[in-house]
Amino acid sequence: MGRLFMKKYLYSGALALATILTLSACAKPKLDAKLSVNDVVQMSGSNLKLKDNQSLIEVSFKLENTSEDMEKDLKTSAKQFYLKDKDGKKVTASKLDKSDLPSLFKKNKDVKDATDDFGKVESDDYKSASLFFEVKNNQTYKLYFESKDEKTEGETVSTDLKGFDGNATTNVKKAVDAYFSAVLLGGESKDYSKFVSNDLDKSKGELSQYFSDHLQYSYEGTGNIKPTGDEVPKVFDWVQTANRERGHYTVDNIIVTKDKAEFNLDLSTISMKEADDAYAASHPNLTDELKNYLQGKGANADNVDQLTKQYYMETYLPNSIKEVNPSTPKTEGTNVFDGYSVELTKKDDKWAFPDKENYVGNWEHYPLFYAYTGQQGTLTSYR
């Protein structure tokens, strides 16, 4: 029994030793590399031709060769970098480059050209690069580098996509919808406090005051019909109601960086000037209508101005706003707001819209209030 036990023991030990030697001989050298993400820019837009629930992201990253062996270079190419989602599905780099993007994205300083000259990374050195990927909005991802060197082929290093939020562009759109509904259109929005950082009452107050100031300015020299006092909020309500019912806006080309977001905006709103023109055109006997109104009210030298204003406020102005169609886009040659975009700032994990201070002397963002107070007919985006 003792000899039999000894034979089994020696045989097991020899087998274990052979296994260790075999594994040691087959083991690949360690991949001496480190991968880190510097920045992630997220984009969505109709011209990108993405699938539903997709965004385009640009990942800027750094690959370090951590080997101390001066002869150990890292061979790199775009195909060696890819993303993997939480289910293990690989996403290779997109063929899109900066030159293929909408104008709003191309002019953004955070968007870089995709790297095409990877080459080698020498020991104790690094290479910074940028690549575009088409990703699903509701997924999480890691960035991978896979070695193609003979001794370490197939070995990988990976890192989390620092700063990536799959819902970033979607949440910007929700913030825009909430801001338009609650502030510019004077309605309600249950999402306002969730996505917008601007104080709602302050924003409404600034818009109302802005409307009042420009309404008074537009009626300079026509004091007998200029809306004043309690009449101003009435006119403001007519304009907002008309925009809620018949105006429209479209958001496109959303780009989100670390603390900023920007998007193109198309919108058609009620223009009070066009309302005036359209009402006069559809009422060729407007002077006679006013005359009949004044006679019916027993107008005289003492009350004619008061009655004229009463006619203007009760008949002419509300009906002209009610009847006019939203402005149609102007041609490129006459549209002074060509290239219009809106920039938002990240604040407390929400989005801050430009307020009164941002509009002063800043024509790039000034017209957002301007259009929704009936002053400017249409803004069209530049793609």
Coordinates of C-alpha atoms in Angstrom, one line a residue:
M1 CA 0.0 0.0 0.0
G2 CA 2.8 2.4 0.8
R3 CA 4.6 1.8 -2.5
L4 CA 1.3 2.3 -4.4
F5 CA 0.6 5.6 -2.6
M6 CA 4.1 6.8 -3.3
K7 CA 3.7 6.0 -7.0
K8 CA 0.5 8.0 -7.2
Y9 CA 2.0 10.9 -5.3
L10 CA 5.1 11.0 -7.6
Y11 CA 2.9 10.8 -10.7
S12 CA 0.6 13.6 -9.6
G13 CA 3.6 15.8 -8.7
A14 CA 5.2 15.2 -12.1
L15 CA 1.9 16.0 -13.9
A16 CA 1.5 19.2 -12.0
L17 CA 5.0 20.3 -12.7
A18 CA 4.6 19.5 -16.4
T19 CA 1.4 21.6 -16.5
I20 CA 3.1 24.6 -14.8
L21 CA 6.0 24.4 -17.3
T22 CA 3.6 24.2 -20.2
L23 CA 1.6 27.2 -19.1
S24 CA 4.8 29.2 -18.5
A25 CA 6.0 28.4 -21.9
C26 CA 2.7 29.5 -23.5
A27 CA 2.0 32.6 -21.4
K28 CA 2.1 35.9 -23.4
P29 CA 4.2 38.9 -22.1
K30 CA 2.2 41.5 -20.4
L31 CA 0.9 44.4 -22.5
D32 CA 2.7 47.4 -21.0
A33 CA 0.1 50.1 -22.0
K34 CA -2.3 52.5 -20.3
L35 CA -5.4 54.1 -21.8
S36 CA -7.1 57.2 -20.5
V37 CA -10.0 59.4 -21.9
N38 CA -9.4 63.2 -22.0
D39 CA -12.8 64.3 -23.4
V40 CA -16.0 63.1 -24.9
V41 CA -18.1 65.4 -27.2
Q42 CA -21.6 64.2 -28.0
M43 CA -23.6 65.1 -31.1
S44 CA -27.0 64.5 -32.7
G45 CA -28.6 65.9 -35.8
S46 CA -30.7 64.9 -38.8
N47 CA -27.8 65.3 -41.3
L48 CA -25.7 62.7 -39.4
K49 CA -28.0 60.0 -40.7
L50 CA -27.9 58.0 -37.5
K51 CA -30.3 55.3 -36.5
D52 CA -33.0 56.0 -34.0
N53 CA -31.7 56.4 -30.4
Q54 CA -28.2 57.0 -31.6
S55 CA -25.6 59.8 -31.1
L56 CA -22.3 60.5 -32.6
I57 CA -19.5 60.9 -30.1
E58 CA -15.9 62.0 -30.4
V59 CA -13.6 60.4 -27.9
S60 CA -10.2 62.1 -27.3
F61 CA -7.8 59.8 -25.5
K62 CA -4.2 59.1 -24.6
L63 CA -2.4 55.8 -25.0
E64 CA 0.8 55.4 -23.0
N65 CA 3.6 52.9 -23.6
T66 CA 4.6 52.1 -20.0
S67 CA 7.3 49.6 -20.9
E68 CA 10.9 50.4 -19.6
D69 CA 12.3 48.3 -22.5
M70 CA 13.7 50.8 -25.0
E71 CA 13.2 48.3 -27.8
K72 CA 9.5 47.7 -27.0
D73 CA 7.5 50.0 -29.2
L74 CA 3.7 49.8 -29.5
K75 CA 2.3 49.5 -33.0
T76 CA -1.0 51.4 -33.3
S77 CA -3.8 52.0 -35.8
A78 CA -7.4 53.2 -35.7
K79 CA -8.7 49.7 -36.0
Q80 CA -7.0 48.7 -32.7
F81 CA -9.3 51.2 -30.7
Y82 CA -12.9 50.3 -30.2
L83 CA -15.8 50.6 -27.7
K84 CA -17.6 47.8 -25.9
D85 CA -21.0 48.2 -24.4
K86 CA -22.1 46.6 -21.1
D87 CA -23.3 43.5 -23.1
G88 CA -19.8 43.1 -24.7
K89 CA -20.9 44.3 -28.2
K90 CA -18.0 45.9 -30.0
V91 CA -18.3 49.4 -31.7
T92 CA -15.6 50.3 -34.2
A93 CA -14.7 53.8 -35.1
S94 CA -17.0 55.7 -37.5
K95 CA -15.9 56.7 -41.0
L96 CA -17.2 60.2 -40.3
D97 CA -14.7 63.0 -39.8
K98 CA -15.0 66.6 -38.8
S99 CA -15.3 67.7 -42.4
D100 CA -18.4 65.6 -42.8
L101 CA -20.2 67.3 -39.9
P102 CA -22.8 70.1 -39.9
S103 CA -21.3 73.6 -39.8
L104 CA -22.3 74.2 -36.1
F105 CA -20.1 71.2 -35.1
K106 CA -17.2 72.0 -37.4
K107 CA -16.8 75.5 -35.9
N108 CA -16.8 74.1 -32.3
K109 CA -13.3 74.3 -30.9
D110 CA -13.9 71.1 -28.9
V111 CA -14.4 69.0 -32.1
K112 CA -11.2 67.8 -33.5
D113 CA -10.2 66.0 -36.7
A114 CA -10.1 62.2 -36.4
T115 CA -6.5 60.9 -36.0
D116 CA -5.2 59.1 -39.0
D117 CA -1.4 59.0 -38.3
F118 CA -1.1 56.6 -35.4
G119 CA 2.2 54.9 -36.1
K120 CA 4.3 53.6 -33.2
V121 CA 4.4 54.7 -29.6
E122 CA 7.9 54.4 -28.1
S123 CA 8.6 53.1 -24.6
D124 CA 7.9 55.6 -21.8
D125 CA 6.0 57.8 -24.3
Y126 CA 2.4 58.4 -25.2
K127 CA 0.2 59.4 -28.1
S128 CA -3.0 61.6 -28.0
A129 CA -5.7 60.8 -30.5
S130 CA -9.4 61.4 -31.4
L131 CA -11.9 59.0 -33.0
F132 CA -15.6 59.2 -33.8
F133 CA -18.1 56.5 -32.8
E134 CA -21.8 55.9 -33.4
V135 CA -23.3 54.8 -30.1
K136 CA -26.7 54.0 -28.6
N137 CA -28.0 56.6 -26.2
N138 CA -29.1 54.2 -23.5
Q139 CA -25.9 52.2 -23.2
T140 CA -22.7 52.5 -21.2
Y141 CA -19.3 52.0 -22.9
K142 CA -15.6 51.3 -22.3
L143 CA -12.8 52.3 -24.6
Y144 CA -10.4 49.4 -25.6
F145 CA -6.9 49.2 -27.2
E146 CA -6.0 45.8 -28.6
S147 CA -2.4 44.9 -29.3
K148 CA -1.4 43.6 -32.7
D149 CA 2.3 43.1 -31.8
E150 CA 3.5 39.6 -32.3
K151 CA 4.3 38.8 -28.6
T152 CA 1.2 40.5 -27.1
E153 CA -1.3 40.1 -29.9
G154 CA -4.9 40.0 -28.7
E155 CA -4.1 41.5 -25.3
T156 CA -6.1 44.6 -24.4
V157 CA -6.2 47.5 -22.0
S158 CA -9.4 49.5 -21.4
T159 CA -10.8 52.5 -19.6
D160 CA -14.2 54.0 -18.8
L161 CA -15.6 56.8 -21.0
K162 CA -15.2 59.6 -18.5
G163 CA -17.8 62.3 -19.0
F164 CA -20.1 60.2 -21.3
D165 CA -23.8 60.5 -20.6
G166 CA -25.9 58.5 -23.1
N167 CA -28.9 60.8 -22.6
A168 CA -27.0 64.1 -23.0
T169 CA -28.4 65.3 -26.3
T170 CA -31.8 64.0 -25.4
N171 CA -31.8 65.9 -22.2
V172 CA -30.9 69.1 -24.0
K173 CA -33.9 68.7 -26.2
K174 CA -36.1 68.2 -23.1
A175 CA -34.6 71.3 -21.6
V176 CA -35.4 73.3 -24.8
D177 CA -39.0 72.0 -24.9
A178 CA -39.5 72.8 -21.2
Y179 CA -38.1 76.4 -21.6
F180 CA -40.2 77.1 -24.7
S181 CA -43.4 75.7 -23.1
A182 CA -43.0 77.4 -19.7
V183 CA -41.3 80.7 -20.6
L184 CA -41.6 81.7 -24.2
L185 CA -45.0 80.2 -24.8
G186 CA -46.4 81.0 -21.4
G187 CA -47.7 77.5 -20.8
E188 CA -46.9 74.7 -18.4
S189 CA -44.0 72.2 -18.2
K190 CA -43.5 69.5 -15.6
D191 CA -39.9 69.0 -16.8
Y192 CA -38.8 72.6 -16.3
S193 CA -37.3 72.2 -12.8
K194 CA -35.7 68.9 -13.8
F195 CA -33.8 70.1 -16.9
V196 CA -33.6 74.0 -16.7
S197 CA -31.6 75.9 -14.1
N198 CA -33.1 79.4 -14.8
D199 CA -35.5 80.7 -12.1
L200 CA -38.9 80.4 -13.8
D201 CA -40.5 83.5 -12.4
K202 CA -37.4 85.6 -13.2
S203 CA -37.4 84.3 -16.7
K204 CA -41.0 85.0 -17.3
G205 CA -40.6 88.5 -15.7
E206 CA -37.6 89.3 -18.0
L207 CA -39.5 88.2 -21.1
S208 CA -42.6 90.2 -20.1
Q209 CA -40.6 93.4 -19.5
Y210 CA -38.7 92.8 -22.7
F211 CA -41.9 92.6 -24.6
S212 CA -43.3 95.7 -22.9
D213 CA -40.1 97.8 -23.7
H214 CA -40.1 96.8 -27.4
L215 CA -43.8 97.3 -27.8
Q216 CA -43.6 100.8 -26.5
Y217 CA -40.6 101.5 -28.7
S218 CA -42.5 100.2 -31.8
Y219 CA -45.3 102.6 -31.2
E220 CA -43.2 105.8 -30.9
G221 CA -45.0 108.6 -32.6
T222 CA -48.4 107.0 -32.4
G223 CA -49.4 107.9 -28.8
N224 CA -53.1 107.9 -29.6
I225 CA -53.1 104.1 -30.1
K226 CA -50.0 102.9 -28.1
P227 CA -50.9 100.2 -25.6
T228 CA -50.2 101.3 -22.1
G229 CA -50.7 100.0 -18.5
D230 CA -52.9 97.0 -18.2
E231 CA -53.2 96.8 -22.0
V232 CA -49.6 95.6 -22.5
P233 CA -50.1 92.2 -20.7
K234 CA -53.2 91.7 -22.9
V235 CA -51.2 92.1 -26.1
F236 CA -48.5 89.9 -24.7
D237 CA -51.0 87.2 -24.0
W238 CA -52.5 87.4 -27.5
V239 CA -49.0 87.0 -29.0
Q240 CA -48.1 84.0 -26.7
T241 CA -51.5 82.4 -27.4
A242 CA -51.0 82.7 -31.1
N243 CA -47.5 81.3 -31.0
R244 CA -48.7 78.3 -28.8
E245 CA -51.5 77.6 -31.3
R246 CA -49.9 78.3 -34.7
G247 CA -46.2 78.9 -34.3
H248 CA -43.6 76.2 -34.3
Y249 CA -39.9 75.5 -33.7
T250 CA -37.5 72.8 -34.6
V251 CA -34.3 71.9 -32.8
D252 CA -31.4 70.2 -34.7
N253 CA -27.7 69.6 -34.5
I254 CA -27.3 69.4 -30.7
I255 CA -23.7 69.3 -29.5
V256 CA -22.8 68.7 -25.8
T257 CA -19.4 69.3 -24.3
K258 CA -18.2 69.2 -20.7
D259 CA -20.1 72.3 -19.6
K260 CA -21.7 73.7 -22.7
A261 CA -24.4 72.7 -25.2
E262 CA -25.3 74.4 -28.5
F263 CA -28.0 73.7 -31.1
N264 CA -29.5 75.1 -34.3
L265 CA -33.0 76.5 -34.1
D266 CA -35.6 76.9 -36.8
L267 CA -38.8 78.7 -35.7
S268 CA -41.8 80.5 -37.1
T269 CA -43.6 83.0 -34.9
I270 CA -46.2 85.7 -35.1
S271 CA -44.7 89.0 -36.3
M272 CA -46.8 92.0 -35.3
K273 CA -45.6 93.9 -38.3
E274 CA -46.8 91.2 -40.6
A275 CA -50.0 91.0 -38.6
D276 CA -50.5 94.7 -39.3
D277 CA -49.8 94.3 -43.0
A278 CA -52.0 91.1 -43.4
Y279 CA -55.0 92.7 -41.5
A280 CA -54.9 95.8 -43.6
A281 CA -54.7 93.8 -46.8
S282 CA -57.7 91.7 -45.8
H283 CA -59.7 94.8 -44.8
P284 CA -59.5 97.2 -47.7
N285 CA -62.2 99.4 -46.2
L286 CA -60.4 99.7 -42.9
T287 CA -60.7 103.5 -42.8
D288 CA -64.5 103.3 -43.3
E289 CA -64.7 100.6 -40.6
L290 CA -63.0 102.9 -38.1
K291 CA -65.2 105.8 -39.2
N292 CA -68.3 103.8 -38.7
Y293 CA -67.1 102.6 -35.3
L294 CA -66.4 106.2 -34.2
Q295 CA -69.7 107.4 -35.4
G296 CA -71.5 104.6 -33.6
K297 CA -69.8 105.6 -30.4
G298 CA -70.7 109.2 -30.8
A299 CA -67.1 110.4 -31.2
N300 CA -66.3 114.1 -30.8
A301 CA -63.1 116.2 -30.5
D302 CA -62.8 115.3 -26.8
N303 CA -63.0 111.5 -27.0
V304 CA -61.9 110.7 -30.6
D305 CA -58.4 109.6 -29.5
Q306 CA -59.8 107.5 -26.7
L307 CA -62.3 105.8 -29.0
T308 CA -59.7 105.2 -31.7
K309 CA -57.5 103.5 -29.2
Q310 CA -60.4 101.5 -27.9
Y311 CA -61.1 100.3 -31.5
Y312 CA -57.5 99.4 -31.9
M313 CA -57.3 97.4 -28.7
E314 CA -60.7 95.7 -29.0
T315 CA -60.9 95.0 -32.7
Y316 CA -57.9 95.8 -34.8
L317 CA -55.0 94.5 -32.8
P318 CA -56.4 91.2 -31.3
N319 CA -58.0 90.2 -34.7
S320 CA -54.8 91.0 -36.6
I321 CA -52.8 88.8 -34.3
K322 CA -55.5 86.1 -34.4
E323 CA -55.8 86.0 -38.1
V324 CA -52.2 86.2 -39.3
N325 CA -50.2 83.1 -40.2
P326 CA -46.8 82.4 -38.6
S327 CA -44.0 84.0 -40.7
T328 CA -42.4 81.8 -43.4
P329 CA -38.7 81.5 -43.6
K330 CA -36.9 84.3 -45.3
T331 CA -34.5 83.8 -48.2
E332 CA -30.8 83.4 -47.4
G333 CA -30.0 86.8 -48.8
T334 CA -32.4 88.7 -46.5
N335 CA -32.3 86.6 -43.3
V336 CA -30.2 88.7 -40.9
F337 CA -30.2 85.7 -38.5
D338 CA -28.6 83.2 -40.8
G339 CA -26.4 80.9 -38.8
Y340 CA -28.5 81.3 -35.7
S341 CA -27.8 79.0 -32.7
V342 CA -28.4 79.0 -29.0
E343 CA -25.7 78.2 -26.4
L344 CA -26.6 76.7 -23.0
T345 CA -24.4 76.5 -19.9
K346 CA -24.3 73.6 -17.5
K347 CA -25.3 74.6 -14.0
D348 CA -26.1 72.2 -11.2
D349 CA -26.5 69.3 -13.7
K350 CA -29.1 71.3 -15.5
W351 CA -29.1 73.7 -18.5
A352 CA -29.0 77.5 -18.1
F353 CA -30.5 79.5 -21.0
P354 CA -29.2 83.0 -21.9
D355 CA -30.9 85.6 -19.7
K356 CA -31.2 89.3 -20.0
E357 CA -27.5 90.0 -19.3
N358 CA -26.5 87.6 -22.1
Y359 CA -28.6 89.5 -24.7
V360 CA -27.0 92.9 -24.2
G361 CA -24.8 93.5 -27.2
N362 CA -24.8 89.8 -28.1
W363 CA -26.6 89.4 -31.4
E364 CA -25.8 85.7 -31.7
H365 CA -28.3 84.9 -28.9
Y366 CA -30.3 88.1 -28.6
P367 CA -33.1 87.1 -31.1
L368 CA -34.5 84.1 -29.0
F369 CA -36.4 86.6 -26.9
Y370 CA -36.8 88.9 -29.8
A371 CA -38.7 86.5 -32.0
Y372 CA -41.1 85.4 -29.3
T373 CA -42.2 88.9 -28.5
G374 CA -43.6 89.4 -32.0
Q375 CA -40.7 91.6 -33.1
Q376 CA -39.0 89.3 -35.5
G377 CA -40.8 87.0 -37.9
T378 CA -38.6 84.1 -38.5
L379 CA -35.2 82.7 -37.5
T380 CA -33.7 80.0 -39.7
S381 CA -30.7 77.8 -38.9
Y382 CA -27.6 77.4 -40.9
R383 CA -26.4 73.8 -41.4

